Amino acid sequence: MTRRAARPRWPQRLVGCAVLAAALLPARVGRACSSCLSGADGTREAYYGTTLLLIVVPFAALGVLVFWLRRAAQRAERARRASTDPGVPRARPGHDPAFHAG
Amino acid sequence: MSAPGIAIETKPLVPSGLLAVAIFVASEAIFFAALISAFVVLRAQALDWPPFDQPRLPVLVTGINTAILLLSGCTIHGALRSVRASGARLTGWLAATAVLGALFLAIQGYEWVRLVGFGLTTSSSLYGATFYALVGAHGVHVLAALVVVLVVAVRGYRGRYGAAEHTGVAMCHLYWLFVVAVWPVLYALVYLR
């Protein structure tokens, strides 16, 4: 079995680059979005803004929940310390830290 | 380290019911964010908003109605404070909340009947469809919260809640406050802009 001599590839690459340049250089900026019916500024801003809102709200909700639980844990810890350490002021009667977490 | 065979009574950090309502409220916040997003995008795409042949929304009456709902947020907070203290005036605060919530729904309903009479329906335009979807979804939530408040009020009247145990009131309080907090956002978005 004989191997064919390797040909230089640069002419093919040059043609490829030329075709790519011919396709890209005359192109204008295109805006395509399945949700936007127009390319108006107001629509784009609304679309971007609501996308941001839908990203932020779940994280914010989760963050508030975590913050709330953490605060409840801190209050419970303070109440536990107050019940064991006589130097720490005790909680009011009927004051349950869990209900004051929110 | 505890000795084997000795049970240690542990109290949950937050009552399970209250945590469940908090998670539910978080999911509801995402639900309303999705509705608001749809409304904002559809309005931005519209050529004229509101359409010239559609009736204008009652801004002043709904503004007063907003104040009524905000006031109900204060009364439900009063209910939680009273049950934390002694529970003596719990039923009164809850009854006041229920009356204000019912008044809010009654005024909303009356305005909707008028708007339908003027030709604003779910099928009249995209404006009408988004209006009833957004404000209607909130109305359904207020109705559900009102039922919860009434149930909690009846249980409170029967002496089920006290300073030591008032998870039901705390759950009701959280849900009602969410319903109250969402409304000014919707009012500003739908009625004022």
Short mmCIF file of C-alpha atoms in Angstrom, two decimals:
data_model
loop_
_atom_site.label_atom_id
_atom_site.label_comp_id
_atom_site.label_asym_id
_atom_site.label_seq_id
_atom_site.Cartn_x
_atom_site.Cartn_y
_atom_site.Cartn_z
CA MET A 1 0.00 0.00 0.00
CA THR A 2 1.44 3.33 -1.00
CA ARG A 3 0.72 6.64 0.71
CA ARG A 4 -0.08 9.62 -1.42
CA ALA A 5 2.16 12.57 -1.00
CA ALA A 6 0.66 15.19 1.34
CA ARG A 7 -0.57 18.22 -0.56
CA PRO A 8 -0.41 21.68 0.94
CA ARG A 9 -3.78 22.64 2.53
CA TRP A 10 -3.40 26.40 2.46
CA PRO A 11 -5.29 26.95 -0.84
CA GLN A 12 -8.36 25.16 0.59
CA ARG A 13 -8.16 27.19 3.80
CA LEU A 14 -7.82 30.39 1.84
CA VAL A 15 -10.96 29.60 -0.18
CA GLY A 16 -12.79 28.68 3.03
CA CYS A 17 -11.84 31.98 4.66
CA ALA A 18 -12.89 33.90 1.57
CA VAL A 19 -16.31 32.21 1.54
CA LEU A 20 -16.75 32.91 5.27
CA ALA A 21 -15.76 36.55 4.83
CA ALA A 22 -18.12 36.93 1.89
CA ALA A 23 -20.95 35.55 4.02
CA LEU A 24 -20.23 37.56 7.17
CA LEU A 25 -18.99 40.96 6.04
CA PRO A 26 -22.17 42.19 4.35
CA ALA A 27 -24.33 40.90 7.23
CA ARG A 28 -26.11 43.42 9.44
CA VAL A 29 -26.88 43.12 13.10
CA GLY A 30 -29.84 40.78 13.41
CA ARG A 31 -32.23 40.45 16.32
CA ALA A 32 -34.16 37.25 16.54
CA CYS A 33 -36.20 36.18 19.47
CA SER A 34 -39.12 33.77 19.60
CA SER A 35 -40.78 35.90 22.28
CA CYS A 36 -40.34 39.35 20.76
CA LEU A 37 -42.68 40.35 18.00
CA SER A 38 -40.87 43.59 17.36
CA GLY A 39 -37.38 44.92 17.68
CA ALA A 40 -38.56 48.07 19.43
CA ASP A 41 -36.52 49.30 22.40
CA GLY A 42 -39.46 49.05 24.80
CA THR A 43 -40.08 45.42 23.94
CA ARG A 44 -36.44 44.49 24.32
CA GLU A 45 -36.19 46.27 27.66
CA ALA A 46 -39.37 44.57 28.87
CA TYR A 47 -38.06 41.20 27.75
CA TYR A 48 -34.67 41.70 29.42
CA GLY A 49 -36.24 43.13 32.58
CA THR A 50 -38.71 40.29 33.01
CA THR A 51 -36.00 37.71 32.32
CA LEU A 52 -33.98 39.30 35.11
CA LEU A 53 -37.05 39.33 37.37
CA LEU A 54 -37.69 35.64 36.80
CA ILE A 55 -34.05 34.85 37.57
CA VAL A 56 -33.91 36.99 40.70
CA VAL A 57 -37.25 36.11 42.36
CA PRO A 58 -36.54 32.37 43.00
CA PHE A 59 -33.11 33.17 44.45
CA ALA A 60 -34.55 36.01 46.53
CA ALA A 61 -37.31 33.72 47.85
CA LEU A 62 -34.76 31.07 48.73
CA GLY A 63 -32.49 33.69 50.34
CA VAL A 64 -35.31 35.05 52.50
CA LEU A 65 -36.20 31.52 53.63
CA VAL A 66 -32.58 30.75 54.56
CA PHE A 67 -32.22 34.11 56.36
CA TRP A 68 -35.45 33.49 58.27
CA LEU A 69 -34.37 29.99 59.36
CA ARG A 70 -30.94 31.27 60.37
CA ARG A 71 -32.49 34.01 62.47
CA ALA A 72 -34.82 31.47 64.09
CA ALA A 73 -31.80 29.30 64.91
CA GLN A 74 -29.98 32.27 66.45
CA ARG A 75 -33.00 33.19 68.57
CA ALA A 76 -33.46 29.59 69.68
CA GLU A 77 -29.79 29.44 70.64
CA ARG A 78 -30.11 32.66 72.64
CA ALA A 79 -33.19 31.29 74.39
CA ARG A 80 -31.36 28.04 75.18
CA ARG A 81 -28.40 29.96 76.61
CA ALA A 82 -30.73 32.17 78.63
CA SER A 83 -32.37 29.12 80.16
CA THR A 84 -29.02 27.62 81.22
CA ASP A 85 -26.96 30.74 81.98
CA PRO A 86 -28.38 32.77 84.89
CA GLY A 87 -26.48 35.88 83.74
CA VAL A 88 -28.42 36.12 80.49
CA PRO A 89 -31.89 37.73 80.71
CA ARG A 90 -34.68 35.20 80.23
CA ALA A 91 -37.26 35.33 77.46
CA ARG A 92 -40.72 36.72 78.22
CA PRO A 93 -43.29 34.16 79.39
CA GLY A 94 -44.96 32.60 76.39
CA HIS A 95 -42.33 34.01 74.06
CA ASP A 96 -41.46 31.24 71.65
CA PRO A 97 -38.47 32.11 69.44
CA ALA A 98 -39.83 30.03 66.59
CA PHE A 99 -42.91 32.22 66.25
CA HIS A 100 -40.81 35.37 66.25
CA ALA A 101 -38.65 34.23 63.39
CA GLY A 102 -40.63 36.08 60.76
CA MET B 1 -23.86 12.45 74.68
CA SER B 2 -27.14 10.96 75.86
CA ALA B 3 -27.45 7.62 77.48
CA PRO B 4 -29.05 4.89 75.39
CA GLY B 5 -32.74 4.48 75.97
CA ILE B 6 -33.32 8.07 77.12
CA ALA B 7 -35.50 10.03 74.74
CA ILE B 8 -34.66 13.69 74.38
CA GLU B 9 -37.55 15.91 73.44
CA THR B 10 -36.46 18.22 70.64
CA LYS B 11 -38.52 21.14 69.47
CA PRO B 12 -38.42 22.07 65.78
CA LEU B 13 -36.65 25.30 64.98
CA VAL B 14 -39.71 26.53 63.12
CA PRO B 15 -43.11 24.79 63.29
CA SER B 16 -43.53 22.48 60.30
CA GLY B 17 -46.79 24.12 59.26
CA LEU B 18 -45.24 27.57 59.28
CA LEU B 19 -42.28 26.35 57.22
CA ALA B 20 -44.69 24.75 54.72
CA VAL B 21 -46.58 28.03 54.34
CA ALA B 22 -43.29 29.91 53.90
CA ILE B 23 -42.26 27.55 51.07
CA PHE B 24 -45.73 27.87 49.56
CA VAL B 25 -45.51 31.66 49.71
CA ALA B 26 -42.10 31.51 47.99
CA SER B 27 -43.61 29.47 45.16
CA GLU B 28 -46.50 31.91 44.96
CA ALA B 29 -44.04 34.78 44.62
CA ILE B 30 -42.55 33.03 41.59
CA PHE B 31 -46.05 32.45 40.20
CA PHE B 32 -46.86 36.15 40.43
CA ALA B 33 -43.46 37.07 38.98
CA ALA B 34 -44.32 34.93 35.94
CA LEU B 35 -47.74 36.58 35.56
CA ILE B 36 -46.20 40.05 35.92
CA SER B 37 -43.55 39.17 33.33
CA ALA B 38 -46.17 38.04 30.83
CA PHE B 39 -48.15 41.24 31.43
CA VAL B 40 -45.10 43.51 31.02
CA VAL B 41 -43.92 41.83 27.80
CA LEU B 42 -47.41 41.80 26.24
CA ARG B 43 -47.96 45.46 27.14
CA ALA B 44 -44.59 46.44 25.69
CA GLN B 45 -45.47 44.75 22.42
CA ALA B 46 -48.86 46.47 22.16
CA LEU B 47 -49.13 49.48 19.89
CA ASP B 48 -51.52 51.33 22.20
CA TRP B 49 -52.10 50.46 25.85
CA PRO B 50 -54.86 50.61 26.89
CA PRO B 51 -56.59 50.30 23.49
CA PHE B 52 -58.58 53.40 22.58
CA ASP B 53 -61.90 51.49 22.44
CA GLN B 54 -61.50 49.93 25.87
CA PRO B 55 -62.62 51.51 29.17
CA ARG B 56 -60.10 53.08 31.53
CA LEU B 57 -59.50 51.46 34.90
CA PRO B 58 -60.89 53.03 38.12
CA VAL B 59 -57.65 54.34 39.61
CA LEU B 60 -59.08 56.29 42.57
CA VAL B 61 -61.55 53.67 43.83
CA THR B 62 -58.91 50.96 43.53
CA GLY B 63 -56.45 53.25 45.35
CA ILE B 64 -58.89 53.46 48.27
CA ASN B 65 -59.32 49.70 48.01
CA THR B 66 -55.53 49.33 48.21
CA ALA B 67 -55.55 51.32 51.46
CA ILE B 68 -58.25 48.98 52.81
CA LEU B 69 -56.13 45.93 52.01
CA LEU B 70 -53.03 47.53 53.54
CA LEU B 71 -55.06 48.25 56.67
CA SER B 72 -56.01 44.57 56.82
CA GLY B 73 -52.27 43.83 56.90
CA CYS B 74 -52.09 45.88 60.12
CA THR B 75 -55.06 44.07 61.67
CA ILE B 76 -53.66 40.60 60.94
CA HIS B 77 -50.41 41.72 62.53
CA GLY B 78 -52.44 42.89 65.52
CA ALA B 79 -53.96 39.40 65.69
CA LEU B 80 -50.52 37.79 65.87
CA ARG B 81 -49.31 40.27 68.49
CA SER B 82 -52.39 39.73 70.63
CA VAL B 83 -52.09 35.93 70.52
CA ARG B 84 -48.41 36.18 71.41
CA ALA B 85 -49.30 38.33 74.41
CA SER B 86 -52.37 36.58 75.77
CA GLY B 87 -54.81 35.87 72.96
CA ALA B 88 -57.50 38.00 74.56
CA ARG B 89 -58.42 40.04 71.49
CA LEU B 90 -57.42 37.54 68.79
CA THR B 91 -60.92 36.96 67.45
CA GLY B 92 -61.60 40.69 67.22
CA TRP B 93 -58.45 41.33 65.18
CA LEU B 94 -59.18 38.38 62.89
CA ALA B 95 -62.79 39.50 62.43
CA ALA B 96 -61.56 42.99 61.50
CA THR B 97 -59.15 41.43 58.98
CA ALA B 98 -61.93 39.33 57.49
CA VAL B 99 -64.25 42.34 57.19
CA LEU B 100 -61.55 44.42 55.46
CA GLY B 101 -60.68 41.53 53.13
CA ALA B 102 -64.33 40.98 52.27
CA LEU B 103 -64.74 44.72 51.65
CA PHE B 104 -61.74 44.66 49.31
CA LEU B 105 -63.23 41.75 47.37
CA ALA B 106 -66.67 43.36 47.26
CA ILE B 107 -65.30 46.62 45.84
CA GLN B 108 -63.15 44.72 43.33
CA GLY B 109 -66.16 42.66 42.29
CA TYR B 110 -68.32 45.74 41.90
CA GLU B 111 -65.67 47.42 39.74
CA TRP B 112 -65.28 44.31 37.61
CA VAL B 113 -69.03 44.16 37.00
CA ARG B 114 -68.91 47.80 35.87
CA LEU B 115 -65.88 47.15 33.63
CA VAL B 116 -67.60 44.16 32.02
CA GLY B 117 -70.61 46.40 31.45
CA PHE B 118 -68.37 48.93 29.71
CA GLY B 119 -67.03 46.20 27.42
CA LEU B 120 -63.81 45.10 29.11
CA THR B 121 -63.92 41.31 29.07
CA THR B 122 -61.33 38.57 28.82
CA SER B 123 -62.10 38.18 25.12
CA SER B 124 -62.49 41.88 24.23
CA SER B 125 -58.74 42.47 23.95
CA LEU B 126 -55.33 41.40 25.18
CA TYR B 127 -55.65 44.30 27.62
CA GLY B 128 -58.77 42.77 29.15
CA ALA B 129 -57.33 39.25 29.18
CA THR B 130 -54.14 40.27 31.00
CA PHE B 131 -56.06 42.55 33.39
CA TYR B 132 -58.44 39.80 34.50
CA ALA B 133 -55.66 37.18 34.61
CA LEU B 134 -53.41 39.27 36.84
CA VAL B 135 -55.96 40.98 39.07
CA GLY B 136 -58.21 37.91 39.05
CA ALA B 137 -55.37 35.66 40.24
CA HIS B 138 -54.81 38.04 43.13
CA GLY B 139 -58.55 38.13 43.89
CA VAL B 140 -58.64 34.33 44.10
CA HIS B 141 -55.71 34.47 46.54
CA VAL B 142 -57.49 37.05 48.69
CA LEU B 143 -60.60 34.84 48.70
CA ALA B 144 -58.54 31.81 49.78
CA ALA B 145 -56.81 33.88 52.48
CA LEU B 146 -60.20 35.13 53.66
CA VAL B 147 -61.43 31.55 54.11
CA VAL B 148 -58.25 30.77 56.09
CA VAL B 149 -58.75 33.83 58.30
CA LEU B 150 -62.35 32.82 59.01
CA VAL B 151 -61.31 29.26 59.91
CA VAL B 152 -58.56 30.57 62.21
CA ALA B 153 -60.99 33.08 63.75
CA VAL B 154 -63.47 30.30 64.57
CA ARG B 155 -60.69 28.18 66.06
CA GLY B 156 -59.45 31.18 68.01
CA TYR B 157 -62.96 31.83 69.31
CA ARG B 158 -63.03 28.23 70.57
CA GLY B 159 -59.81 28.87 72.44
CA ARG B 160 -57.49 26.72 70.32
CA TYR B 161 -54.68 29.27 70.36
CA GLY B 162 -52.66 30.77 73.15
CA ALA B 163 -49.30 32.39 73.84
CA ALA B 164 -47.58 28.99 73.88
CA GLU B 165 -49.18 27.50 70.76
CA HIS B 166 -50.38 29.65 67.89
CA THR B 167 -48.94 28.08 64.74
CA GLY B 168 -52.25 28.41 62.91
CA VAL B 169 -52.36 32.17 63.51
CA ALA B 170 -48.72 32.53 62.42
CA MET B 171 -49.43 30.58 59.19
CA CYS B 172 -52.50 32.69 58.47
CA HIS B 173 -50.54 35.88 59.24
CA LEU B 174 -47.75 34.97 56.80
CA TYR B 175 -50.10 34.11 53.95
CA TRP B 176 -52.26 37.19 54.46
CA LEU B 177 -49.23 39.47 54.55
CA PHE B 178 -48.04 37.99 51.25
CA VAL B 179 -51.42 38.64 49.64
CA VAL B 180 -51.35 42.21 50.97
CA ALA B 181 -47.75 42.80 49.85
CA VAL B 182 -48.37 41.64 46.27
CA TRP B 183 -51.32 43.97 45.68
CA PRO B 184 -49.53 47.39 45.67
CA VAL B 185 -47.12 46.01 43.05
CA LEU B 186 -50.03 44.90 40.86
CA TYR B 187 -51.89 48.17 41.44
CA ALA B 188 -48.88 50.24 40.41
CA LEU B 189 -48.24 48.05 37.37
CA VAL B 190 -51.78 47.63 36.07
CA TYR B 191 -53.57 50.79 37.18
CA LEU B 192 -50.93 53.52 37.47
CA ARG B 193 -48.55 52.91 34.59
#
